[in-house]
Coordinates of C-alpha atoms in Angstrom, one line a residue:
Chain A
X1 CA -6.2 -0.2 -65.1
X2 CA -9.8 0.5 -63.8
X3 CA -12.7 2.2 -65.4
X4 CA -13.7 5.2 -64.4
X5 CA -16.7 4.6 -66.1
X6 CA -18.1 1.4 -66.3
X7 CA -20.8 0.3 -69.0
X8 CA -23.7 0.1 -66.7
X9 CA -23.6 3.7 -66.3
X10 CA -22.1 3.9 -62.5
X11 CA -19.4 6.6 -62.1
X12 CA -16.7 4.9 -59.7
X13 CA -14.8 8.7 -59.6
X14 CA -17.8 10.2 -58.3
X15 CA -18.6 7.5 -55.7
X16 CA -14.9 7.6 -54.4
X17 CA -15.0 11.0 -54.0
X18 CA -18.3 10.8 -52.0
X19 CA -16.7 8.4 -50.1
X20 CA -13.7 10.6 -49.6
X21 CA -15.8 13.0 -48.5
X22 CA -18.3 11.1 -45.4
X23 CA -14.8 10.0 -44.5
X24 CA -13.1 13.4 -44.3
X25 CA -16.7 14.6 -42.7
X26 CA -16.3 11.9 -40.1
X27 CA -12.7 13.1 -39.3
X28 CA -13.2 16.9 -38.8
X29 CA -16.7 16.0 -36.7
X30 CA -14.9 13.3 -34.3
X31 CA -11.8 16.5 -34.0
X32 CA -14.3 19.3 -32.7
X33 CA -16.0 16.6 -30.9
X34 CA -13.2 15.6 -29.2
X35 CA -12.0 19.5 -29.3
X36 CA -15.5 20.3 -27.7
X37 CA -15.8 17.1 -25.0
X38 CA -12.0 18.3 -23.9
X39 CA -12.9 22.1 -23.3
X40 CA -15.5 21.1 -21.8
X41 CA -14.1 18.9 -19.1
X42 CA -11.6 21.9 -18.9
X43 CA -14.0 24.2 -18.4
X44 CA -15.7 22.2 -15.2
X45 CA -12.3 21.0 -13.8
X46 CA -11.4 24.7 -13.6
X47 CA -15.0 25.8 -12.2
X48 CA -14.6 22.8 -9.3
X49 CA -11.3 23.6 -8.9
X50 CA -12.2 27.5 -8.1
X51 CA -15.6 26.5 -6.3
X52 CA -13.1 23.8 -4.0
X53 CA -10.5 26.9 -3.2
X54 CA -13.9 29.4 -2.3
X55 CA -15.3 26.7 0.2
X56 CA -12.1 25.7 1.7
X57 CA -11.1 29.3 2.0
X58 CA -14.3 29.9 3.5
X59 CA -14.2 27.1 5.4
X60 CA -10.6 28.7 7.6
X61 CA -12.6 31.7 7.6
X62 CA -15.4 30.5 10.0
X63 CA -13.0 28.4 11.8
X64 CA -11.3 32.0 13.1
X65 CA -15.0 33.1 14.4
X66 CA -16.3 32.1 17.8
X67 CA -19.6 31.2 16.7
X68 CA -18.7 29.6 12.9
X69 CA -22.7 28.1 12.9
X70 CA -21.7 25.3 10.7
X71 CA -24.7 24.0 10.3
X72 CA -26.2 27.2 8.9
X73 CA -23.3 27.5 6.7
X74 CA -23.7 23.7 5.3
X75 CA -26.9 24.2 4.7
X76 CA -26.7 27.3 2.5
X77 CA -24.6 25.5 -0.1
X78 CA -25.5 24.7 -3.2
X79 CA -25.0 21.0 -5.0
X80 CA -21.3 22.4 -6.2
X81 CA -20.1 23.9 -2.8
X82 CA -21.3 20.6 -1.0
X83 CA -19.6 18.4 -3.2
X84 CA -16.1 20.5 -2.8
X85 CA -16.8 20.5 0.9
X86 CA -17.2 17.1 1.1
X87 CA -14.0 16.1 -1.1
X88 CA -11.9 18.6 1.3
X89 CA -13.3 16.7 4.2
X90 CA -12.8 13.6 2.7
X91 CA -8.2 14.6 2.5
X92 CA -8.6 16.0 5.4
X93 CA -9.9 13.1 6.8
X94 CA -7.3 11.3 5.6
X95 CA -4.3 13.0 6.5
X96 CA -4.5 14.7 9.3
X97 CA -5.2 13.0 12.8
X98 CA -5.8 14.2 16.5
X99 CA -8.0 16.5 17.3
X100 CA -8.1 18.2 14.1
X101 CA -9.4 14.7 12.8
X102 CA -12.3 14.8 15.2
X103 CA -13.1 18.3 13.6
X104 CA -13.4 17.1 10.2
X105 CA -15.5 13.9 11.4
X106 CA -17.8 16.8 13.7
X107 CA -18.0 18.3 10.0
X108 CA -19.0 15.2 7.8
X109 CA -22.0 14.6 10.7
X110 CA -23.4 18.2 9.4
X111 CA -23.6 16.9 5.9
X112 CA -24.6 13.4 7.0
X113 CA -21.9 11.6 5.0
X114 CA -21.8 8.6 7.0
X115 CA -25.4 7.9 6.9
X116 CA -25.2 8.3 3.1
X117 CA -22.8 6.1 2.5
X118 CA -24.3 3.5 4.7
X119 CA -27.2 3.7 2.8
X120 CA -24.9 3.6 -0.6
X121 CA -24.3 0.1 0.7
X122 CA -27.3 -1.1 -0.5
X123 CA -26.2 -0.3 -4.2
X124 CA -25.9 -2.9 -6.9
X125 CA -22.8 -1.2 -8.1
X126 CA -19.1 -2.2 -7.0
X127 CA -17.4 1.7 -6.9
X128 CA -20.0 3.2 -5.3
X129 CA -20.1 0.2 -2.5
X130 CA -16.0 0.4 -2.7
X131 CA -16.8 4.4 -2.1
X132 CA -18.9 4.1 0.9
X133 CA -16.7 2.0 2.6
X134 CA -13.5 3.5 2.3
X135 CA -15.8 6.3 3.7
X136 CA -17.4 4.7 6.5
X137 CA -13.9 3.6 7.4
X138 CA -12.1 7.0 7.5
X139 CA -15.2 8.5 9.5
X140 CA -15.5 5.5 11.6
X141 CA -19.0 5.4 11.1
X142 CA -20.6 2.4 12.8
X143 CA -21.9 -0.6 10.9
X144 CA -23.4 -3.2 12.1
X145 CA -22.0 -6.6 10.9
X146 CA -24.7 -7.8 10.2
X147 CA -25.2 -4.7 7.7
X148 CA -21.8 -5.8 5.9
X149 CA -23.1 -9.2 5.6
X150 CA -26.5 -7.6 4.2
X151 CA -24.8 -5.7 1.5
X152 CA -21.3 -6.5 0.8
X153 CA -21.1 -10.5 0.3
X154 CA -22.0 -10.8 -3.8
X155 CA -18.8 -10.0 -5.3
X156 CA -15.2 -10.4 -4.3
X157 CA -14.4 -6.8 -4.7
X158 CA -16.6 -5.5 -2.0
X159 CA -16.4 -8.6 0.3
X160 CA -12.4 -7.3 0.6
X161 CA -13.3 -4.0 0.8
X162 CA -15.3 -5.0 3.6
X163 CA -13.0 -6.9 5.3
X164 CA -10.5 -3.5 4.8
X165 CA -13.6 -1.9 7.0
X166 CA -12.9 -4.4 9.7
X167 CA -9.4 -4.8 9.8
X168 CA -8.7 -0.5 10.3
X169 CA -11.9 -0.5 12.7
X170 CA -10.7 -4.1 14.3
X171 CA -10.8 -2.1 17.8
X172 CA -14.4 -1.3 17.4
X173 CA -15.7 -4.9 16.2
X174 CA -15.5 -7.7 18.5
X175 CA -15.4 -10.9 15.7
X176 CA -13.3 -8.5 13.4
X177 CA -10.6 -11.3 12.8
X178 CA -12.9 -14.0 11.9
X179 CA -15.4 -12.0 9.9
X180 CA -12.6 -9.9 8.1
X181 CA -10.9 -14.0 7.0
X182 CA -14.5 -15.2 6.2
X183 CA -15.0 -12.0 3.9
X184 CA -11.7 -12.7 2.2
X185 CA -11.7 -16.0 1.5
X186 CA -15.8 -16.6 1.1
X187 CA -16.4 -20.2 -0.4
X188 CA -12.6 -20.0 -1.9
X189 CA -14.3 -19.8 -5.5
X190 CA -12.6 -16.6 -6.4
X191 CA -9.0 -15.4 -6.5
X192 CA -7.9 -12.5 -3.7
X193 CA -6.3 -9.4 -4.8
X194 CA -2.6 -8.1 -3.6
X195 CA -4.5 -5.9 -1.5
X196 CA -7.0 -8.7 -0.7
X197 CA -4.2 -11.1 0.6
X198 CA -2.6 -8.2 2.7
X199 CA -5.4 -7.4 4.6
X200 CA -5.6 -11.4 4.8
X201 CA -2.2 -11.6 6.3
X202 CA -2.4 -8.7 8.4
X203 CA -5.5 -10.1 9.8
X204 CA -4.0 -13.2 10.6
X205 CA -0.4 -13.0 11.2
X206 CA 0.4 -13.3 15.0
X207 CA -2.8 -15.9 15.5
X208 CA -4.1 -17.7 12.2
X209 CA -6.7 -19.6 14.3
X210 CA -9.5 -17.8 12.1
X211 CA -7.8 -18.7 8.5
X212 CA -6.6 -22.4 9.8
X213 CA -11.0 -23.1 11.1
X214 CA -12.1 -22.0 8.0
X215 CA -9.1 -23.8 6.0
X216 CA -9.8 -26.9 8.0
X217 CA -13.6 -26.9 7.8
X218 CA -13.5 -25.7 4.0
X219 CA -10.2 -25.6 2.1
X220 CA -10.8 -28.9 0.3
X221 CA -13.5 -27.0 -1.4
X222 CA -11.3 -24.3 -2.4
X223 CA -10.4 -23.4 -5.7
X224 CA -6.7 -24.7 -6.3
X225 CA -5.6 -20.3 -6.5
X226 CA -7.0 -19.8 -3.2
X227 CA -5.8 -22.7 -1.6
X228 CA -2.1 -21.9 -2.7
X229 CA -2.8 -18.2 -1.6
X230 CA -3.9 -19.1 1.3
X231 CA -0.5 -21.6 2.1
X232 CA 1.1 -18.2 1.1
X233 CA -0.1 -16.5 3.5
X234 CA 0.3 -19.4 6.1
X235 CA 4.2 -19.1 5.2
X236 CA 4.3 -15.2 6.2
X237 CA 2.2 -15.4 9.6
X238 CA 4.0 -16.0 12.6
X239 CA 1.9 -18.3 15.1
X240 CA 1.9 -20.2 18.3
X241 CA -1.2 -21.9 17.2
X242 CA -1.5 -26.1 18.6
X243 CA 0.4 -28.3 15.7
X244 CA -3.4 -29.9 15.1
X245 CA -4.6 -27.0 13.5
X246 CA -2.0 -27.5 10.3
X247 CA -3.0 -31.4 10.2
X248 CA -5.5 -30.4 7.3
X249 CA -2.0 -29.3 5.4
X250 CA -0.4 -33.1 5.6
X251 CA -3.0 -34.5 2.9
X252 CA -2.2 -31.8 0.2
X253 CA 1.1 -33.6 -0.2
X254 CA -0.8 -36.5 -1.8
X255 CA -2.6 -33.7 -4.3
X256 CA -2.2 -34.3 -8.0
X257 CA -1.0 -30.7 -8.8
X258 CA 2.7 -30.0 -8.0
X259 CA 2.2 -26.3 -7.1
X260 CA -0.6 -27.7 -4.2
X261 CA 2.3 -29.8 -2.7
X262 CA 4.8 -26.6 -3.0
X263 CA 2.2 -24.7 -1.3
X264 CA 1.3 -26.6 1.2
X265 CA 5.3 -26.8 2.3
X266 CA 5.8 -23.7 2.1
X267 CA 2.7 -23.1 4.5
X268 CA 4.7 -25.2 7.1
X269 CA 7.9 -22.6 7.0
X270 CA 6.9 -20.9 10.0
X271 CA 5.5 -23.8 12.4
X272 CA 6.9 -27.3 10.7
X273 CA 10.2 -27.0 12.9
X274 CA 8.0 -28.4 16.2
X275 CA 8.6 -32.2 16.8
X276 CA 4.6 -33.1 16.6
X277 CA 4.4 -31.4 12.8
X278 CA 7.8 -32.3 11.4
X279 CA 7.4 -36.3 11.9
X280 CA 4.4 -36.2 9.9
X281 CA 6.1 -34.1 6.7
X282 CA 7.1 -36.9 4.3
X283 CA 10.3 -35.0 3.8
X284 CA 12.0 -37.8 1.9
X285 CA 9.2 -37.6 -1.0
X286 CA 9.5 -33.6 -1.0
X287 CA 13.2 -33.9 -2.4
X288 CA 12.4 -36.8 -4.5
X289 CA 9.3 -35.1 -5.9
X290 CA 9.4 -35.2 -9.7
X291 CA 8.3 -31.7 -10.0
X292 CA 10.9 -29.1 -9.2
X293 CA 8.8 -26.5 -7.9
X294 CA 8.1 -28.7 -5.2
X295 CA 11.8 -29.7 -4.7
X296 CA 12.4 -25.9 -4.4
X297 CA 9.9 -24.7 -2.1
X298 CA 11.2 -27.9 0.0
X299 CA 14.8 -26.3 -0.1
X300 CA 13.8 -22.8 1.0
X301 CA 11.9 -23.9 3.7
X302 CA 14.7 -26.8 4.9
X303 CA 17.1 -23.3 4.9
X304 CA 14.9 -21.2 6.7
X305 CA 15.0 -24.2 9.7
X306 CA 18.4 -24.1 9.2
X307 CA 19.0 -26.8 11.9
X308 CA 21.2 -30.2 11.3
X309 CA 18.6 -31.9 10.4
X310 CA 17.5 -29.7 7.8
X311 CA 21.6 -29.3 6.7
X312 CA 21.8 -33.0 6.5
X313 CA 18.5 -33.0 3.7
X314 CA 20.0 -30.2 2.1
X315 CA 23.2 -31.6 1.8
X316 CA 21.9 -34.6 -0.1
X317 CA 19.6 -33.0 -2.4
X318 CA 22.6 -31.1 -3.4
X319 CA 24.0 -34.0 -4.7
X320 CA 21.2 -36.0 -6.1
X321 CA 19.5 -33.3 -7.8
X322 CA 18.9 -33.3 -11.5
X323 CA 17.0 -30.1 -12.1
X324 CA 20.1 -26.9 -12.2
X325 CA 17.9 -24.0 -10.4
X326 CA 16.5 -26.4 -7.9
X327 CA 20.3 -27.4 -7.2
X328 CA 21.0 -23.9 -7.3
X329 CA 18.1 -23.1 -4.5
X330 CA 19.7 -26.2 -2.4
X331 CA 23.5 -24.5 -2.7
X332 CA 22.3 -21.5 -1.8
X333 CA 20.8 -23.0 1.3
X334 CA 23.5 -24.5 2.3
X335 CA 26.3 -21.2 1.7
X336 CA 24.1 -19.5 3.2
X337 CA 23.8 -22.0 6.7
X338 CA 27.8 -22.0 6.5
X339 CA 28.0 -25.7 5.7
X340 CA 31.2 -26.9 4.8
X341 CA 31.8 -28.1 1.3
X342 CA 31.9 -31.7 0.7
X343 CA 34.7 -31.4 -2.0
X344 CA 35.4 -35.2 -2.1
X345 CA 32.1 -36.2 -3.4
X346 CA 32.4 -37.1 -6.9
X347 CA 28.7 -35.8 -7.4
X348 CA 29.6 -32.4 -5.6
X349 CA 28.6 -29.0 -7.8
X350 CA 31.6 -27.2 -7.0
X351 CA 31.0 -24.8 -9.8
X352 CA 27.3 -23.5 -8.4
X353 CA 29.0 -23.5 -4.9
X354 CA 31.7 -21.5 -6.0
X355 CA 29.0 -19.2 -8.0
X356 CA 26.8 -18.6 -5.2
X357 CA 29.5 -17.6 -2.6
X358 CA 30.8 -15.4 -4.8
X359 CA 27.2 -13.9 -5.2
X360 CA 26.8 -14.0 -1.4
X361 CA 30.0 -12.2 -1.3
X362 CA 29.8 -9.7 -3.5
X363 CA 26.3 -8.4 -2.2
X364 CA 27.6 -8.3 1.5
X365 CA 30.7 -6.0 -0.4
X366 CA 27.8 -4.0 -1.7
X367 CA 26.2 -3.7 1.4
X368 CA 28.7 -2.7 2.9
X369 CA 29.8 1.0 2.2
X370 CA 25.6 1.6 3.0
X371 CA 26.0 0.2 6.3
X372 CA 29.6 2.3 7.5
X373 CA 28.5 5.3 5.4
X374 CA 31.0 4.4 2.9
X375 CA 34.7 3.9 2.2
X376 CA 35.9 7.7 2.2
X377 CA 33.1 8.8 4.8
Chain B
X1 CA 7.5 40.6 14.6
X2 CA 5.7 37.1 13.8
X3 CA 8.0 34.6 13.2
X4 CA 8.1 33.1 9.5
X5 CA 7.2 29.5 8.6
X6 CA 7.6 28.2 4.8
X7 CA 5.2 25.4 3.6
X8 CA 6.2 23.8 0.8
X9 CA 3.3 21.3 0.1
X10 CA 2.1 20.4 -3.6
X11 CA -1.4 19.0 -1.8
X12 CA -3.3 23.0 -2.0
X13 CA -6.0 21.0 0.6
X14 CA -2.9 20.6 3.1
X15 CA -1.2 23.7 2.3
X16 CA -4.3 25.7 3.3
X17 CA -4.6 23.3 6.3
X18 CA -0.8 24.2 7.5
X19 CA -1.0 27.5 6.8
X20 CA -4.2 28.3 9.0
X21 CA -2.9 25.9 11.3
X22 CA 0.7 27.9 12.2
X23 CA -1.3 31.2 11.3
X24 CA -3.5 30.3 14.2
X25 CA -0.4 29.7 16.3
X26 CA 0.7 33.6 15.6
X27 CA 3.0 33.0 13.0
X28 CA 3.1 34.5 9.2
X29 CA 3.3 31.5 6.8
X30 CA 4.8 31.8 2.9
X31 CA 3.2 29.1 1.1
X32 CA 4.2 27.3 -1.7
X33 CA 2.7 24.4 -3.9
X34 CA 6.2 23.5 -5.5
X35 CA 9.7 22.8 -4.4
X36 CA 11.0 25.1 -7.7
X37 CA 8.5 28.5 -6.3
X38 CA 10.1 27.9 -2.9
X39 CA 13.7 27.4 -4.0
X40 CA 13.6 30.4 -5.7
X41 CA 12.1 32.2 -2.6
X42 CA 14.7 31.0 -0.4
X43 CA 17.6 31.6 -3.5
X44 CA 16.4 35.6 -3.3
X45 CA 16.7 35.8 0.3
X46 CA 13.8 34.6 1.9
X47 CA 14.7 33.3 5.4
X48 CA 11.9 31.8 7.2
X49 CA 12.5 30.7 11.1
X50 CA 11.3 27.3 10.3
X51 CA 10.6 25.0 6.5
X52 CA 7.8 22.3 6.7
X53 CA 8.7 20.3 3.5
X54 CA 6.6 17.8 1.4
X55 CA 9.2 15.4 0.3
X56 CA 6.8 14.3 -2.3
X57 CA 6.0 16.9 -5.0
X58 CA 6.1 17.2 -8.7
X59 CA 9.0 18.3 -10.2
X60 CA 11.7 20.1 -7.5
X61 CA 10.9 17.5 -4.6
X62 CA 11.1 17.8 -0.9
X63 CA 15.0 16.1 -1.3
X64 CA 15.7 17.8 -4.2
X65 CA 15.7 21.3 -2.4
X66 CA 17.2 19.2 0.4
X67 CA 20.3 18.7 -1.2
X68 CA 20.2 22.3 -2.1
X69 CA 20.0 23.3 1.3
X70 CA 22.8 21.0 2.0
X71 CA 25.0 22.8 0.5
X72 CA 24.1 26.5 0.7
X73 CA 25.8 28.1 4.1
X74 CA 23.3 30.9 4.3
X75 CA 20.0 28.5 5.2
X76 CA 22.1 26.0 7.3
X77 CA 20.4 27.8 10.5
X78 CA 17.1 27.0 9.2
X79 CA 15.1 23.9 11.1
X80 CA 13.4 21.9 8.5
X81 CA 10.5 19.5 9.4
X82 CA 9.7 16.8 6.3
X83 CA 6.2 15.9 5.6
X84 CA 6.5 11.9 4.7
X85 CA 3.6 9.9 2.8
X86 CA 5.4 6.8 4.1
X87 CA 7.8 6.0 6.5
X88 CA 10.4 4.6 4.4
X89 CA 13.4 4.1 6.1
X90 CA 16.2 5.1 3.6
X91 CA 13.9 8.1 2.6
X92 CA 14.1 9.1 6.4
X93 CA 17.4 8.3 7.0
X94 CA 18.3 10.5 3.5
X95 CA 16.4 13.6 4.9
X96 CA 18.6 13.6 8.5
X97 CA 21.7 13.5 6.4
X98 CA 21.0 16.2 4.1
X99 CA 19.6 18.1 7.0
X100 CA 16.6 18.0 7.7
X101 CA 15.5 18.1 11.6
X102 CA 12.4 16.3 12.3
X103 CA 9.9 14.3 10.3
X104 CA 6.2 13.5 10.5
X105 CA 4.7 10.9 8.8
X106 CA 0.9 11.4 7.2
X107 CA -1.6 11.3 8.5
X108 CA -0.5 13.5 10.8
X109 CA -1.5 15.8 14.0
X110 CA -1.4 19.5 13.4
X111 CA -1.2 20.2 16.3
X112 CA 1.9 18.4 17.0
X113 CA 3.5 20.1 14.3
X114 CA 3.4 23.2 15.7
X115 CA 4.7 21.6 18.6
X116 CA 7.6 20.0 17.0
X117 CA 8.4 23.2 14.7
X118 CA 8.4 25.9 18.1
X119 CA 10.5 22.9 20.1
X120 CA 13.1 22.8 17.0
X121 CA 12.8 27.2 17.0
X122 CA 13.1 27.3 20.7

């Protein structure tokens, strides 16, 4: 049992209960802070909410006069009104197009939002860089490249952000496609984004010459994320591009790290078909490759040729492979190319080949009633 | 009499935008922001002479009041025209079977809107 009162004279009670008390103190100030910080916020969402509906309201108003002196108007508003006009503009700008588009950009030149977010740029900060962009973009603002390369090269973030810029405005910018891959993938030190490796594939897909010169020139350098993202985005783009331009691929089969080799087939998917690239793919150490991952992405690709040659590799890694989802992968490939069984093999996986046509079968059942509008339709 | 054109758009910015964009076109526009308002607009005998729908909206969506329409005989005159975000394919394809008319995907022209609605009224 503890003292309340201990010999030296100190009275624990009445230092618990003072205790007690800061704590309880504590509580009820953090509540009306909290209370206070939330009305608060209330209290200005409402007040730009109502000051948004005034100037848009007043904005359709002076569209309906023949002289709506815009300028006059624009200049008349106070720091709230701008603000609301500008964040109208800005979904307006947005979702509309056509003409009506042209009137919002005539708009945002009276409240000079383009040159203020050009000169926004030139901030240390990400957002407000990210901001003026996005900006820039939607009003289609000119900046020079050499501007972008000024302001927007010191952190991954903004360089795709910038390269988002070129690709919408691709049109307007004659070295768009080569810029736009050089912002992405930079010195291939730092990892790209989903939306980072979209804009790299949209940039690209169709003619990769841009990615494969700086991949050629560079990708040894790379950090091993980029290189693979970069093979992933190889796999996607369609290309007509000369079968030199993937020779800096054929030496990443000899890399130390299974998910390089992986990559780097996979980056052949679309072009290793042609005669001049597929002598040089040392097929026969892709299926024998001791890592799965590499077995697998060998499969998927070998399927997506789908030619005899590519049946005949599938057909015997189906049989001499060890690892279950790879030989799954391999099956697959093979159900899916309509190869026919070979039954009599003693090392044939009947079971998985059964499994997957039954899995092939059912989803084309499920498919289906979508298709024909379904069975009582 | 001005023809009548309901906006159901939970975005107030593109509301006020469709509604001074028809109004300027000489028709009278009932506007709401959500697919519940407008339901119950159209439930109480409300019958406009042309619906621009948001399919995307809080609560009651765009296909929800759809597949109202679907089945109610009295609105089955009415053209709707569905405001997408995205062209998704099965959403698309969903919006023609449960009746819908036309589409427009955002960003969109205004203008050809109004085109598109007095085409489907015509």
């Amino acid at each position: 049992m503890i003292p309340l009162q201990v010999g030296t004279g100190v009275d624990v009670l009445g230092i618990l209960t003072a205790i007690a008390a800061v704590i309880v103190a504590l509580v009820v100030l953090l509540c009306l802070l909290t209370l206070g910080v939330g009305l608060r916020k209330r209290w200005v969402d409402r007040a730009r909410t109502s000051t948004r509906r005034s100037v848009r309201g007043e904005l359709f108003e002076r569209r309906r006069k023949a002289d709506p002196e815009w300028g006059r108007w624009i200049d008349a508003l106070d720091d709230d009104q701008r603000e609301a006009l500008e964040t109208v503009i800005d979904r307006y700008l947005r979702t509309v197009s056509g003409s009506e588009r042209d009137f919002y950009v005539m708009l945002a030149g009276h409240l000079d939002l383009g040159e203020q977010a050009a000169a926004a740029l030139k901030s240390d900060a990400v957002l407000p860089r990210q901001r003026a962009l996005a900006r820039l973009t939607v009003l289609d603002y000119e900046v020079s490249p050499t501007h972008l390369l000024e302001t927007c090269v010191d952190d991954q973030r903004v360089r795709e952000t910038a390269a988002r810029f070129l690709y919408e405005r691709r049109e307007e910018y004659d070295r768009a496609q080569a810029l736009g891959t050089a912002f992405l993938v930079w010195d291939g030190s730092e990892p790209l984004t989903a939306r980072g490796l979209q804009t790299l594939y949209e940039f690209n897909d169709g003619n990769p010459i841009p990615l494969l010169s700086q991949a050629r020139w560079s990708g040894t350098e790379w950090r091993t994320t980029v290189l693979t993202q970069v093979c992933d985005v190889l796999e996607q783009c369609q290309t007509t591009a000369r079968p030199e331009w993937f020779e800096w691929l054929l030496p990443l089969f000899d890399a130390e790290e299974p998910r390089i080799r992986a990559a780097a087939i996979r980056a052949f998917k679309q072009t290793g078909w042609r005669e001049e690239l597929r002598a040089d793919i040392p097929f026969r150490d892709l299926v024998g490759d001791p890592d799965p991952r590499v077995r697998r992405a060998t499969y998927r690709v070998l399927t997506y040729w789908g030619d005899d040659r590519a049946q005949e590799l599938l057909e015997w890694a189906v049989i001499d492979e060890s690892d279950a989802r790879a030989q799954l992968v391999a099956v697959r490939g093979l159900v899916s190319l309509e190869a026919d069984p070979m039954g009599d093999h003693p090392a044939w996986p009947a079971q998985s080949w059964d499994w997957i046509r039954a899995e092939i079968e059912t989803t084309e059942r499920q498919r289906l009633p979508r298709q024909t509008g379904g069975v009582f339709a | 009499m001005a023809e009548e054109i309901l906006v159901v758009e939970d975005d107030v910015d593109l509301q006020s935008l469709l509604e001074y964009t028809f109004e300027n076109e000489g028709f009278d526009v009932t506007g709401y922001d959500n697919g519940a308002e407008a339901w119950e607009y159209l439930e109480g005998g409300g019958h406009p002479s042309a619906i621009i729908l948001d399919l995307m909206m809080p609560g009651v969506d765009g296909m929800d009041i759809l597949r109202r329409y679907e089945e109610s005989e009295d609105l089955a005159d009415i053209p709707i025209v569905v405001l997408t975000a995205w062209e998704s394919e099965d959403t698309v394809e969903e919006a023609f079977d449960r009746g819908a008319d036309d589409y427009v995907t955002k960003p969109f022209s205004p203008n050809e809107l109004v085109v598109r609605v007095n085409r489907l009224m015509a």
